[in-house]
CSV table of C-alpha atoms and ligand atoms in Angstrom, one decimal:
chain,number,residue,atom,x,y,z
A,1,MET,CA,0.0,0.0,0.0
A,2,GLN,CA,2.8,2.4,1.0
A,3,ILE,CA,4.7,1.5,-2.2
A,4,LEU,CA,1.7,2.2,-4.3
A,5,PHE,CA,1.4,5.6,-2.6
A,6,VAL,CA,5.0,6.4,-3.3
A,7,LEU,CA,4.7,5.4,-7.0
A,8,LEU,CA,1.6,7.5,-7.3
A,9,ALA,CA,3.3,10.5,-5.8
A,10,LEU,CA,6.3,10.0,-8.1
A,11,GLY,CA,4.1,9.8,-11.1
A,12,LEU,CA,2.4,13.0,-10.2
A,13,ALA,CA,5.6,14.8,-9.4
A,14,LYS,CA,7.0,14.8,-12.9
A,15,SER,CA,8.2,18.3,-13.2
A,16,LEU,CA,7.2,20.7,-16.0
A,17,SER,CA,9.7,22.8,-17.8
A,18,CYS,CA,8.1,25.6,-19.8
A,19,ASN,CA,9.2,28.0,-22.6
A,20,SER,CA,9.1,31.7,-22.0
A,21,TYR,CA,7.0,34.2,-24.0
A,22,GLN,CA,7.6,37.9,-24.1
A,23,CYS,CA,7.6,41.0,-26.2
A,24,LYS,CA,10.9,41.5,-28.1
A,25,THR,CA,13.4,43.7,-26.4
A,26,PRO,CA,14.2,47.1,-28.1
A,27,SER,CA,17.7,45.8,-29.1
A,28,GLN,CA,16.3,42.8,-30.8
A,29,ASN,CA,15.7,43.3,-34.5
A,30,LEU,CA,13.2,40.9,-36.1
A,31,GLN,CA,12.8,40.6,-39.8
A,32,GLN,CA,10.1,42.7,-41.6
A,33,ASN,CA,6.7,41.2,-40.9
A,34,GLN,CA,8.1,38.7,-38.4
A,35,CYS,CA,5.8,38.3,-35.4
A,36,ILE,CA,7.5,35.4,-33.6
A,37,TYR,CA,11.2,34.8,-33.0
A,38,TRP,CA,12.1,31.4,-31.4
A,39,ASP,CA,15.4,31.6,-29.5
A,40,GLN,CA,16.5,28.0,-28.9
A,41,ALA,CA,19.4,29.1,-26.6
A,42,THR,CA,17.0,30.5,-24.0
A,43,ASN,CA,13.9,28.4,-24.8
A,44,GLY,CA,12.2,31.7,-25.3
A,45,TYR,CA,9.7,33.2,-27.8
A,46,PHE,CA,10.1,36.9,-28.6
A,47,LEU,CA,7.1,38.6,-30.2
A,48,GLN,CA,6.1,41.7,-32.0
A,49,LEU,CA,2.7,42.8,-33.2
A,50,CYS,CA,1.7,42.7,-36.9
A,51,THR,CA,1.4,46.2,-38.2
A,52,GLU,CA,0.5,45.8,-41.9
A,53,ILE,CA,-3.3,46.1,-42.4
A,54,GLU,CA,-3.3,43.4,-45.1
A,55,LYS,CA,-1.3,41.0,-43.0
A,56,PRO,CA,-2.7,41.3,-39.5
A,57,TYR,CA,-2.6,37.6,-38.5
A,58,CYS,CA,0.2,35.7,-36.7
A,59,GLN,CA,0.0,31.9,-37.1
A,60,LEU,CA,1.0,30.2,-33.9
A,61,PRO,CA,3.9,27.7,-34.0
A,62,ASP,CA,3.4,24.1,-33.0
A,63,GLU,CA,4.4,23.8,-29.4
A,64,LEU,CA,6.4,20.6,-30.1
A,65,THR,CA,8.4,22.1,-33.0
A,66,PRO,CA,9.0,25.7,-32.1
A,67,SER,CA,9.7,28.0,-35.0
A,68,ASN,CA,9.8,31.6,-36.2
A,69,GLU,CA,6.6,33.0,-37.7
A,70,THR,CA,5.7,35.8,-40.1
A,71,CYS,CA,2.5,37.9,-40.3
A,72,SER,CA,-0.1,36.7,-42.8
A,73,GLN,CA,-3.6,37.3,-44.2
A,74,ILE,CA,-6.6,36.0,-42.3
A,75,GLN,CA,-8.0,33.0,-44.0
A,76,PRO,CA,-11.5,32.4,-42.6
A,77,SER,CA,-12.5,28.8,-42.6
A,78,ALA,CA,-15.8,27.9,-44.2
A,79,PRO,CA,-18.4,27.5,-41.5
A,80,LEU,CA,-20.2,24.3,-41.0
A,81,ILE,CA,-23.8,24.9,-40.1
A,82,TYR,CA,-25.9,22.0,-38.6
A,83,PRO,CA,-29.6,21.4,-38.3
A,84,GLY,CA,-31.1,24.0,-36.0
A,85,GLU,CA,-28.7,26.8,-37.0
A,86,LYS,CA,-29.4,29.8,-39.2
A,87,CYS,CA,-28.5,29.6,-42.9
A,88,THR,CA,-29.1,31.5,-46.2
A,89,THR,CA,-28.9,28.7,-48.7
A,90,SER,CA,-29.0,24.9,-48.5
A,91,SER,CA,-25.4,24.6,-49.5
A,92,ASP,CA,-24.5,26.2,-46.2
A,93,CYS,CA,-25.9,23.2,-44.3
A,94,ALA,CA,-24.1,20.1,-43.2
A,95,HIS,CA,-26.1,16.9,-42.3
A,96,SER,CA,-29.3,18.5,-43.4
A,97,LYS,CA,-31.5,16.3,-45.5
A,98,GLN,CA,-34.2,19.0,-45.8
A,99,GLY,CA,-31.6,21.8,-46.5
A,100,CYS,CA,-32.2,25.4,-45.5
A,101,LEU,CA,-35.9,25.8,-44.7
A,102,GLN,CA,-37.1,29.3,-43.7
A,103,GLY,CA,-33.6,30.3,-42.7
A,104,VAL,CA,-32.7,27.3,-40.6
A,105,CYS,CA,-30.9,24.0,-41.6
A,106,ARG,CA,-33.1,21.0,-41.1
A,107,GLY,CA,-32.3,17.3,-40.9
A,108,THR,CA,-34.1,14.0,-41.3
A,109,LEU,CA,-37.6,13.8,-39.9
A,110,GLU,CA,-39.0,11.6,-37.1
A,111,ASN,CA,-39.4,7.9,-37.9
A,112,GLN,CA,-37.2,8.1,-41.0
A,113,SER,CA,-33.9,6.1,-41.2
A,114,CYS,CA,-30.5,7.5,-40.1
A,115,THR,CA,-27.0,6.3,-39.6
A,116,SER,CA,-26.0,8.7,-36.8
A,117,SER,CA,-27.7,11.3,-34.6
A,118,TRP,CA,-26.0,14.0,-36.8
A,119,ASP,CA,-28.5,13.1,-39.6
A,120,CYS,CA,-31.6,13.7,-37.5
A,121,ASP,CA,-33.6,17.0,-37.2
A,122,ILE,CA,-33.7,19.0,-34.0
A,123,GLY,CA,-35.3,17.3,-31.0
A,124,LEU,CA,-34.4,13.8,-32.4
A,125,TYR,CA,-31.6,11.2,-32.1
A,126,CYS,CA,-30.7,8.1,-34.1
A,127,SER,CA,-32.0,5.1,-32.1
A,128,PRO,CA,-30.2,1.7,-31.9
A,129,THR,CA,-32.6,0.6,-34.7
A,130,ASN,CA,-31.4,3.5,-36.9
A,131,VAL,CA,-34.6,5.5,-36.8
A,132,CYS,CA,-34.8,9.2,-36.0
A,133,THR,CA,-36.6,9.2,-32.6
A,134,LYS,CA,-37.7,11.9,-30.1
A,135,LEU,CA,-35.0,12.6,-27.5
A,136,ILE,CA,-35.6,10.8,-24.2
A,137,SER,CA,-37.1,13.0,-21.5
A,138,ASP,CA,-36.2,13.6,-17.8
A,139,GLY,CA,-36.1,10.2,-15.9
A,140,GLY,CA,-36.5,8.2,-19.1
A,141,LYS,CA,-34.4,5.1,-19.7
A,142,GLY,CA,-32.4,3.8,-22.6
A,143,CYS,CA,-29.8,6.4,-23.3
A,144,ARG,CA,-26.3,5.4,-24.4
A,145,SER,CA,-24.9,8.9,-24.2
A,146,GLU,CA,-26.1,12.4,-23.3
A,147,PHE,CA,-27.0,13.0,-26.9
A,148,ASP,CA,-29.9,10.5,-26.7
A,149,CYS,CA,-31.4,12.8,-24.0
A,150,GLU,CA,-33.2,16.1,-24.3
A,151,ASN,CA,-30.7,19.0,-24.6
A,152,TRP,CA,-30.9,19.9,-20.9
A,153,LEU,CA,-30.2,16.3,-19.7
A,154,GLY,CA,-27.2,14.1,-19.5
A,155,CYS,CA,-27.1,10.3,-19.4
A,156,ASP,CA,-26.4,8.5,-16.1
A,157,ILE,CA,-24.8,5.3,-17.3
A,158,ASP,CA,-22.1,2.9,-16.3
A,159,GLU,CA,-19.8,3.4,-19.3
A,160,ASN,CA,-18.1,0.0,-18.8
A,161,SER,CA,-21.3,-2.0,-19.0
A,162,HIS,CA,-22.1,-1.4,-22.7
A,163,SER,CA,-25.7,-1.4,-21.7
A,164,THR,CA,-28.5,0.9,-23.0
A,165,GLU,CA,-29.8,1.2,-19.5
A,166,GLY,CA,-28.8,4.8,-18.9
A,167,THR,CA,-31.3,7.2,-17.3
A,168,CYS,CA,-31.6,10.8,-18.6
A,169,ARG,CA,-31.2,13.3,-15.7
A,170,PRO,CA,-30.7,17.1,-15.6
A,171,TYR,CA,-27.1,18.5,-15.8
A,172,TYR,CA,-25.7,19.8,-12.5
A,173,SER,CA,-28.6,18.3,-10.6
A,174,ILE,CA,-27.1,15.5,-8.5
A,175,LEU,CA,-26.2,16.7,-5.0
A,176,PRO,CA,-23.0,16.0,-3.1
A,177,HIS,CA,-22.6,12.4,-1.9
A,178,GLU,CA,-25.5,11.1,-4.0
A,179,THR,CA,-24.6,8.3,-6.4
A,180,VAL,CA,-23.9,8.5,-10.1
A,181,LYS,CA,-23.0,5.6,-12.4
A,182,SER,CA,-19.8,6.9,-13.9
A,183,CYS,CA,-16.9,9.3,-13.4
A,184,SER,CA,-14.3,10.3,-16.0
A,185,SER,CA,-10.6,9.6,-15.3
A,186,GLU,CA,-10.3,13.4,-14.4
A,187,GLY,CA,-13.0,13.0,-11.8
A,188,ILE,CA,-15.7,14.9,-13.8
A,189,ASN,CA,-19.4,14.2,-14.2
A,190,THR,CA,-21.5,17.1,-15.4
A,191,LEU,CA,-24.6,15.6,-13.8
A,192,CYS,CA,-23.1,16.5,-10.4
A,193,SER,CA,-24.0,20.0,-9.1
A,194,SER,CA,-20.3,20.2,-8.1
A,195,ASN,CA,-19.2,18.9,-11.5
A,196,MET,CA,-16.9,16.3,-9.8
A,197,CYS,CA,-17.1,12.8,-8.6
A,198,GLY,CA,-15.1,9.8,-7.2
A,199,ILE,CA,-15.2,6.8,-5.0
A,200,PRO,CA,-14.9,7.7,-1.3
A,201,GLU,CA,-12.2,6.2,0.9
A,202,LEU,CA,-14.4,3.6,2.5
A,203,GLY,CA,-17.1,3.4,-0.2
A,204,GLU,CA,-17.9,1.2,-3.2
A,205,ASN,CA,-20.2,3.5,-5.2
A,206,ILE,CA,-19.3,6.5,-7.2
A,207,VAL,CA,-20.7,9.7,-5.7
A,208,CYS,CA,-20.7,13.4,-6.4
A,209,THR,CA,-18.2,15.5,-4.4
A,210,LYS,CA,-18.9,18.6,-2.4
A,211,PRO,CA,-18.1,21.8,-4.3
A,212,LEU,CA,-14.3,21.8,-4.6
A,213,SER,CA,-12.1,24.9,-4.9
A,214,SER,CA,-8.3,25.3,-5.4
A,215,SER,CA,-6.5,24.8,-2.1
A,216,LYS,CA,-4.8,28.2,-2.4
A,217,LYS,CA,-5.6,31.6,-3.8
A,218,VAL,CA,-5.8,31.4,-7.6
A,219,PRO,CA,-4.0,31.6,-10.0
A,220,MET,CA,-1.9,28.9,-8.3
A,221,PRO,CA,1.6,28.6,-9.7
A,222,CYS,CA,2.8,24.9,-10.1
A,223,ASP,CA,5.6,22.8,-11.3
A,224,SER,CA,3.7,19.5,-11.6
A,225,ASP,CA,0.1,18.2,-11.3
A,226,ALA,CA,1.0,17.3,-7.7
A,227,SER,CA,1.0,21.0,-6.7
A,228,CYS,CA,-2.6,21.4,-8.1
A,229,THR,CA,-4.7,20.3,-5.1
A,230,SER,CA,-8.3,21.0,-4.2
A,231,THR,CA,-9.9,21.7,-0.9
A,232,THR,CA,-10.8,18.4,0.8
A,233,ASP,CA,-14.2,16.7,0.9
A,234,ASP,CA,-15.0,15.3,4.4
A,235,LEU,CA,-16.3,12.0,2.9
A,236,PHE,CA,-13.4,11.5,0.6
A,237,LYS,CA,-10.7,12.7,3.1
A,238,THR,CA,-8.3,13.3,0.2
A,239,THR,CA,-7.7,16.2,-2.2
A,240,PHE,CA,-8.3,16.1,-5.9
A,241,TYR,CA,-5.8,17.2,-8.5
A,242,SER,CA,-6.1,19.4,-11.5
A,243,ASN,CA,-3.6,19.8,-14.4
A,244,CYS,CA,-0.6,22.0,-14.2
A,245,SER,CA,-0.1,23.8,-17.6
A,246,CYS,CA,2.7,25.9,-18.9
A,247,GLY,CA,1.6,29.5,-19.4
A,248,TYR,CA,2.5,32.2,-21.9
A,249,ASN,CA,4.6,34.5,-19.7
A,250,PRO,CA,8.2,35.9,-19.5
A,251,GLU,CA,9.3,33.7,-16.6
A,252,GLY,CA,8.1,30.4,-18.1
A,253,GLU,CA,5.7,29.9,-15.1
A,254,ALA,CA,3.0,27.2,-15.1
A,255,PHE,CA,-0.4,27.5,-13.5
A,256,CYS,CA,-3.0,25.1,-12.2
A,257,ASN,CA,-6.3,24.7,-14.0
A,258,LEU,CA,-9.3,25.8,-12.0
A,259,PHE,CA,-11.6,23.7,-9.8
A,260,PRO,CA,-15.4,23.9,-10.3
A,261,ASN,CA,-16.0,26.0,-7.2
A,262,ASP,CA,-13.3,28.6,-8.1
A,263,GLU,CA,-15.1,31.8,-9.0
A,264,PRO,CA,-14.8,31.9,-12.9
A,265,PHE,CA,-15.7,28.2,-13.1
A,266,GLU,CA,-18.6,28.6,-10.7
A,267,LYS,CA,-19.9,31.5,-12.9
A,268,PHE,CA,-19.5,29.3,-16.0
A,269,ILE,CA,-21.6,26.5,-14.4
A,270,LYS,CA,-24.2,29.0,-13.4
A,271,ILE,CA,-24.6,30.4,-16.9
A,272,MET,CA,-24.5,26.8,-18.4
A,273,THR,CA,-27.4,25.9,-16.1
A,274,LYS,CA,-29.3,28.9,-17.3
A,275,TRP,CA,-28.7,27.9,-20.9
A,276,TYR,CA,-29.9,24.3,-20.3
A,277,HIS,CA,-33.1,25.6,-18.7
A,278,SER,CA,-33.7,28.2,-21.4
A,279,GLU,CA,-36.3,27.8,-24.2
A,280,SER,CA,-33.5,28.5,-26.7
A,281,VAL,CA,-31.5,25.3,-26.1
A,282,LYS,CA,-34.5,23.4,-27.5
A,283,GLN,CA,-33.8,24.9,-30.9
A,284,CYS,CA,-30.4,23.4,-31.1
A,285,HIS,CA,-29.5,20.0,-32.6
A,286,THR,CA,-28.7,17.4,-29.9
A,287,MET,CA,-25.1,17.2,-30.9
A,288,ARG,CA,-24.9,21.0,-31.0
A,289,ARG,CA,-26.4,21.7,-27.5
A,290,ASN,CA,-23.1,23.3,-26.4
A,291,ALA,CA,-22.0,24.8,-29.7
A,292,TRP,CA,-21.5,28.6,-29.6
A,293,ASN,CA,-22.9,29.0,-33.1
A,294,CYS,CA,-26.2,27.6,-32.0
A,295,ILE,CA,-26.1,29.5,-28.7
A,296,THR,CA,-25.5,32.9,-30.4
A,297,ASP,CA,-28.2,32.1,-33.1
A,298,TRP,CA,-31.0,31.7,-30.5
A,299,TRP,CA,-30.1,33.0,-27.1
A,300,ASN,CA,-30.1,36.7,-26.0
A,301,THR,CA,-26.8,38.5,-26.7
A,302,ASN,CA,-26.0,39.2,-23.1
A,303,ASP,CA,-26.4,35.7,-21.8
A,304,ALA,CA,-24.6,34.2,-24.9
A,305,THR,CA,-21.7,36.6,-24.4
A,306,THR,CA,-21.5,35.8,-20.7
A,307,LEU,CA,-21.4,32.0,-21.4
A,308,ILE,CA,-18.7,32.2,-24.1
A,309,TYR,CA,-16.6,34.6,-22.0
A,310,PHE,CA,-16.6,32.4,-18.9
A,311,GLN,CA,-16.1,29.2,-20.8
A,312,LEU,CA,-13.0,30.7,-22.4
A,313,LYS,CA,-11.8,32.2,-19.1
A,314,VAL,CA,-12.0,28.7,-17.5
A,315,GLU,CA,-10.4,26.9,-20.5
A,316,ARG,CA,-7.6,29.4,-21.0
A,317,TRP,CA,-6.9,30.1,-17.3
A,318,PRO,CA,-3.3,28.9,-17.1
A,319,TYR,CA,-2.5,30.7,-20.4
A,320,ILE,CA,-4.0,34.1,-19.7
A,321,GLN,CA,-1.9,34.8,-16.5
A,322,LYS,CA,0.9,37.3,-16.5
A,323,ASN,CA,1.0,37.8,-20.3
A,324,ASP,CA,3.0,40.6,-21.8
A,325,MET,CA,0.6,42.8,-23.8
A,326,CYS,CA,1.9,41.6,-27.2
A,327,VAL,CA,1.8,38.0,-26.1
A,328,SER,CA,-1.8,38.3,-25.1
A,329,THR,CA,-2.7,40.1,-28.3
A,330,ILE,CA,-1.2,37.4,-30.5
A,331,TYR,CA,-2.0,34.3,-28.5
A,332,GLU,CA,-5.4,35.0,-27.0
A,333,VAL,CA,-7.3,36.7,-29.9
A,334,GLU,CA,-10.5,34.8,-29.1
A,335,TYR,CA,-10.4,35.3,-25.3
A,336,ASN,CA,-9.6,39.0,-25.7
A,337,PHE,CA,-12.5,39.4,-28.2
A,338,TRP,CA,-15.1,37.9,-25.9
A,339,LYS,CA,-13.6,39.6,-22.7
A,340,GLN,CA,-14.0,43.0,-24.4
A,341,ALA,CA,-17.6,42.1,-25.5
A,342,TYR,CA,-18.4,41.0,-21.9
A,343,GLU,CA,-16.9,44.2,-20.4
A,344,LYS,CA,-18.7,46.4,-22.9
A,345,MET,CA,-21.9,44.7,-21.9
A,346,VAL,CA,-21.3,45.1,-18.1
A,347,ASP,CA,-20.3,48.8,-18.6
A,348,ASP,CA,-23.3,49.6,-20.7
A,349,ASN,CA,-25.4,48.1,-17.9
A,350,ASP,CA,-28.7,48.5,-19.7
A,351,ASP,CA,-30.9,46.3,-21.8
A,352,ASP,CA,-30.0,47.9,-25.1
A,353,ASP,CA,-28.1,45.3,-27.0
A,354,ASN,CA,-27.1,47.6,-29.8
A,355,GLY,CA,-23.6,48.5,-28.8
A,356,ILE,CA,-22.5,45.0,-28.1
A,357,LEU,CA,-24.3,43.7,-31.2
A,358,MET,CA,-22.4,46.1,-33.4
A,359,TYR,CA,-19.1,45.0,-31.7
A,360,LEU,CA,-19.9,41.3,-32.3
A,361,ALA,CA,-20.9,41.8,-35.9
A,362,GLU,CA,-17.6,43.5,-36.7
A,363,GLY,CA,-15.6,40.7,-35.0
A,364,LEU,CA,-17.6,37.6,-35.9
A,365,GLY,CA,-16.1,37.4,-39.4
A,366,LEU,CA,-12.9,36.2,-37.5
A,367,PHE,CA,-14.7,33.5,-35.7
A,368,LEU,CA,-16.6,31.7,-38.4
A,369,TYR,CA,-15.6,28.4,-36.9
A,370,LEU,CA,-17.7,29.1,-33.8
B,401,NAG,C1,14.5,33.4,-36.6
B,401,NAG,O1,14.4,34.8,-36.5
B,401,NAG,C2,15.7,35.4,-36.1
B,401,NAG,C3,15.4,36.9,-35.8
B,401,NAG,O2,14.8,37.5,-36.9
B,401,NAG,C4,16.7,35.2,-37.2
B,401,NAG,O3,17.9,35.7,-36.8
B,401,NAG,C5,16.9,33.6,-37.4
B,401,NAG,O4,17.7,33.4,-38.5
B,401,NAG,C6,15.5,33.0,-37.7
B,401,NAG,N1,15.7,31.6,-37.7
B,401,NAG,C7,15.2,30.8,-38.7
B,401,NAG,C8,15.5,29.4,-38.6
B,401,NAG,O5,14.7,31.3,-39.7
B,402,NAG,C1,-43.5,8.0,-35.3
B,402,NAG,O1,-43.8,6.7,-34.9
B,402,NAG,C2,-44.4,6.6,-33.7
B,402,NAG,C3,-44.6,5.1,-33.3
B,402,NAG,O2,-45.0,4.4,-34.4
B,402,NAG,C4,-45.8,7.4,-33.7
B,402,NAG,O3,-46.4,7.3,-32.5
B,402,NAG,C5,-45.5,8.8,-34.1
B,402,NAG,O4,-46.8,9.5,-34.3
B,402,NAG,C6,-44.7,8.9,-35.4
B,402,NAG,N1,-44.4,10.2,-35.7
B,402,NAG,C7,-44.6,10.8,-36.8
B,402,NAG,C8,-44.1,12.3,-36.9
B,402,NAG,O5,-45.0,10.3,-37.8
B,403,NAG,C1,-5.0,16.8,-18.0
B,403,NAG,O1,-4.0,16.5,-18.9
B,403,NAG,C2,-4.1,15.2,-19.5
B,403,NAG,C3,-2.9,14.9,-20.2
B,403,NAG,O2,-2.3,15.9,-20.9
B,403,NAG,C4,-5.3,15.3,-20.4
B,403,NAG,O3,-5.5,14.0,-21.0
B,403,NAG,C5,-6.6,15.6,-19.6
B,403,NAG,O4,-7.7,15.8,-20.4
B,403,NAG,C6,-6.3,16.9,-18.8
B,403,NAG,N1,-7.4,17.1,-17.9
B,403,NAG,C7,-8.2,18.2,-17.8
B,403,NAG,C8,-9.3,18.2,-16.8
B,403,NAG,O5,-8.0,19.1,-18.6
């Protein structure tokens, strides 16, 4: 037992070594239109902003094969639009047997045959007998994954059993220390109100945890996953771990990812819960229940902006700490865009969406891949 514990501790203690990211110094001369200079001697990236209007975009190097980069034109990728999302012509629509009907892509109708849930129209999934079937409602049985359930429900199923005996239950609805049938290797189950789960020290069943926060003030610096500990749950008596990720800062510092009860993550769960309980979520295709393109098509601008901002804030957390200005501008284009939209919205502090709508319309061309 003790040996196992030592091995576990060693495994977790593998120390990270990170590259540094900073603005170029005044004495460094980069080539014309060069936005990134990789200096192998110091494991450092030196950056400068792109200034030519026709070439405003800096392609990011692959982290595994660091390299110099030059400024380029923006090449918007063609958007894929799925059933339930807004379109102008049928050629915009993917997986949409009926094409673009009254401005919305539409898929295969109820009781017609399908090969996957992607084929079916909104409100439907592809059943084990390959027929588009109404999504299973709250408490209903037979789901194999969350996508068989209505858009506000996940599937409570033992993933190892290969059964179809899952039960559809609302996201974030199962209270601390109540049982769930599965838990990801990272200790996550979005059916839990705390977002996290595990098997308690003296238990046999998987249960939801209490709401867990980082053990110290965030952002928590780290050098391995072993430093990324949560507060403890009295039933589990142990801490949980989050990932330690290299950031984009001058010192090559790494930071822990957030736990669900840390403030930005808590706000993200709150706004996701509001989305799942909205009328708008019903207009999305089952596979697109969390897709920003569907959310921005049907939800009010303020809530949609809040959701995207907090989702990015949680996902980008280790990377958005202690950035030089030019590093943030080049590496966090998407986060910065939504942060500004969110701040504009909070500043305006009224129900008039116009300011933020104009801001979004100007920027959305950059984010066609939503
Ligand atoms: C990378 O950029 C620096 C600074 O402009 C330059 O001196 C170096 O030759 C470049 N390296 C490669 C491999 O292009
Ligand atoms: C689909 O089939 C079911 C069961 O046969 C039936 O109750 C339902 O009305 C059908 N739906 C449509 C839209 O035809
Ligand atoms: C933590 O890192 C591992 C390995 O890089 C990855 O597979 C896993 O998804 C990460 N977990 C979270 C919660 O991001």
